[in-house]
Amino acid sequence: YDPDLHPFEVAREYTRAMNAVKMERIFARPFICGLDGHRDSVQCITKHSTQLSLLLSGSCDGEIKIWNVAQRVCQGTIPAHNGFVRGICVMPDGEAFYSVGNDKLIKRWTMNNYETPAMTIVGKHVFTSIDHHYKNPQYATSGETVSLWDEQRAQPLQTFKWGADSHARVKFNPIETTVLASCAADRSIILYDTRQSVPLRKITLRMNSSTLAWNPLEAFVFTTANEDYNLYSFDIRYLQRPFNIHKDHVAAVTDVDYSPTGKEFVSGSYDKTIRIFPSDKGHSRDIYHTKRMQHITCVQWTADNKYVISGSDEMCLRLWKAKASEKLGVTRNREAETLEYNDALKEKFSHFPKIKRIARQRHVPKHVYHAKREHKTIQDSQKRHEANARANSKPGSVPFVSERSKLVLEEEE
Amino acid sequence: MATRRTKKWLHVKERKSKFATRQATRSEILHVEEEGYIAPDTVDNEDERIVDLTQADIKSSVDIFSAQKRFDLQLPLYGPYHIDYTRNGRHLLLGGRKGHVAAFDWQTKKLHCELNVMEQINDVKWLHIETMYAVAQRQWTYIYDNQGVEVHCLKALDRSLHLEFLPYHFLLAATNEAGYLSYIDVSIGKKVAAYNTRIANGNGKCGTSVMCQNPSNAMIGLGHAGGVVTFWSPNQREPVVKMLAHKSTIRSVAVERTGTYMATSGVDAKLKIWDLRTYKCVNEYRTASTGASALTFSQKNLLAASYRDIVEIYKDLYDEESSSTELPRYLVHQCPNGSSIASIAFCPYEDVLGVGHDRGFVSLLVPGAGEPNFDALEANPYQTKKQRKHAEVKQLLDKIQPDMITLDNSVLSEIDRKAFVRKQDEKQKEFNFVKPKELIAKAEKKKGKIGKRLARKSQIHDAKLKEFLQQKQLKRQKTKK
């Protein structure tokens, strides 16, 4: 290889990087299709544990629909509950699934029988969500309390209680399978272990968390979607402060789900947008929105890492690409090489201002754009006040406090 | 501040780049050809000098395929011929002063087109591909297709004396009789810049036709009447570099392929070799009476110089140990009938020197002139039509914008310290609360004016950092109590 035969290396690579970034924006068409059929707003979505193309969604009129996403048809409708369907969870072996609703019932259905549930359990209070243990035949429900149930029993094995009067969500850890976490209505997040009879730890935040999601590849990481427009990623070994704050939404975040690689997660929020965040960064890498899509209630990332599904208030489920400019379908070898080369170029030149500006550019709905501007003004003015106070008072009296350490109000054991 | 994560990332990057260099060197197994020169049988034998070898001798001792590259074209009618080879060295363009233009594949002798433009021709130049070429005619510059069809008439390049094509930027540069240097972007047909070069010269009365291109950084070098050599970029009205090379008119300039050396020849019968990094004269030689009328470098750093009807090729010009002013001649050729030489050009990737003179064209064998192994992704002499089409598209996509032409190519790959410091200062003025960012420490160098300014700015930045750290310390002391 003679570098003299290839003059202007950096300039040519820069031009190629520029072209790559522009083409990425040209081909960024994330919306694939909408799945119509529900007659009330979609309340919860779950992906099937073993079959890639199956999706289960529950709506506010008590119906559960089973979708075949690959063929974009609804395979079956189950009139499951007499009120909202609050949560659905599929058993790890894929044979059956559970659903809970506003009518205080836990129903267990087998995959083929959509007429009658295999089992019905009457509970004492309204259940808000359900999640299945990843290994054992156990599941947990949240409502007034967090209860651990056995598949065969009609009474819960254990009931965890710590202060809060209602829990919004409960989620099992996919790797440390005995650990579960719940979001409680007293702005706290509580960690439990199924081997213990009392909850492990409780942290209180500034505002309520609507849900949380465990990282499928890092056992100790979970991300909560909070009502103060942010998402917080915690390490359960050090709950004093979140190790990352993900900011970009302009209204309460309603749902969050991790990608199967554990490197990214998708969050849907009340501000009618879906954002995809990298797990280690503080801002979103992409935003999906449509004029027709109203407040988003639930999001899921499909198990093949390629698609994101959102369910929203206007009775529609939408299928999006996880990478907006990805080419679906078979890519030939040369094409794949070129795409990889373009990715490498974009990463190499990502700090050049022109390229950064193009890569960052997204069309954002007007209400989000204006809200963000307003929030920025508010933040800037707060910082300015603090800086002025610091400049005009005794050195050290107004310390620099990081935002992360301000978040957790208290931690209890 | 290098955290563990960034250190790991850097480590991974280094490993990848080492792997890449190893793979690149491994690919050199694909280099089938070897380079070589004529070397004397016995060293320091006065009877046998390489310079005494004639083209006939060389032709008789090489194989048939190379021997057929030595040929004469007798075109006595249409005046001194300007020549140009395409980038891959496959096609040749001849332009006679009296209007005769011919484009052909000189290895297979297949003629693409031959026409008479009925006007005086000052220069001819291939564009990026062998399907288009530019002819600087008396009034305007025209672009022709390789079938001889006139495609464009560039009225922006009127009365051009000399053309140069910058292949990676798709810029056609032309010097004017009136002293203007114009750049035209050939891919979109837009005039990029036009500068009056007589300002640089001061006492120049008309434009100069002494022009060369620095292939490594796309600068156009002009030689002026007062002995001044100027380098121009399309981004600046003033010349980027202005150097006094000779004490008299400059007759020709040439820049070597890697952009480190420049050869200039003036009417004062001197040939000087300059180092373009330091702008100092490396070597100075004495030439025949009025200096070389044309100079050109080959890919392997042989220099060809033409004096009236003789062309001389020099080797080992940068040898700093030799202190003689005698030019190290390698080969010499005299054109028959004393016809004066108009232009010379080395053929890329071939050991061939093309000479255009009064009565036609001559192709000479010069062993060791061309680069033996070509990179087919850059320039492929054995291109098929389909490959040519694909290559053209790729070239157009990789076209570098003219505002990226700088004297120093490495600017793009370095950290822009000035902009960083400026941004920090701006932010500090706007909002008082900027958390000071650290800049990677640069190796200590001798500071010029800009360096001192930077140093002052970094002092201010250090002071702010110190204040921040002091506050942190205070806080820590407080918590200890």
mmCIF file with all atom_site columns, C-alpha atoms in Angstrom, chain A residues 250 364-374:
data_model
loop_
_atom_site.group_PDB
_atom_site.id
_atom_site.type_symbol
_atom_site.label_atom_id
_atom_site.label_alt_id
_atom_site.label_comp_id
_atom_site.label_asym_id
_atom_site.label_entity_id
_atom_site.label_seq_id
_atom_site.pdbx_PDB_ins_code
_atom_site.Cartn_x
_atom_site.Cartn_y
_atom_site.Cartn_z
_atom_site.occupancy
_atom_site.B_iso_or_equiv
_atom_site.pdbx_formal_charge
_atom_site.auth_seq_id
_atom_site.auth_comp_id
_atom_site.auth_asym_id
_atom_site.auth_atom_id
_atom_site.pdbx_PDB_model_num
ATOM 1  C CA . VAL A 1 250 ? -41.328 16.712 27.201 1.00 0.00 ? 250 VAL A CA 1
ATOM 2  C CA . VAL A 1 364 ? -39.788 17.021 15.743 1.00 0.00 ? 364 VAL A CA 1
ATOM 3  C CA . PRO A 1 365 ? -43.476 17.845 16.236 1.00 0.00 ? 365 PRO A CA 1
ATOM 4  C CA . LYS A 1 366 ? -44.233 21.461 16.931 1.00 0.00 ? 366 LYS A CA 1
ATOM 5  C CA . HIS A 1 367 ? -45.483 20.970 20.453 1.00 0.00 ? 367 HIS A CA 1
ATOM 6  C CA . VAL A 1 368 ? -42.354 19.045 21.373 1.00 0.00 ? 368 VAL A CA 1
ATOM 7  C CA . TYR A 1 369 ? -40.099 21.639 19.744 1.00 0.00 ? 369 TYR A CA 1
ATOM 8  C CA . HIS A 1 370 ? -41.713 24.514 21.601 1.00 0.00 ? 370 HIS A CA 1
ATOM 9  C CA . ALA A 1 371 ? -41.840 22.615 24.867 1.00 0.00 ? 371 ALA A CA 1
ATOM 10 C CA . LYS A 1 372 ? -38.165 21.792 24.599 1.00 0.00 ? 372 LYS A CA 1
ATOM 11 C CA . ARG A 1 373 ? -37.284 25.393 23.973 1.00 0.00 ? 373 ARG A CA 1
ATOM 12 C CA . GLU A 1 374 ? -39.279 26.458 26.974 1.00 0.00 ? 374 GLU A CA 1
#
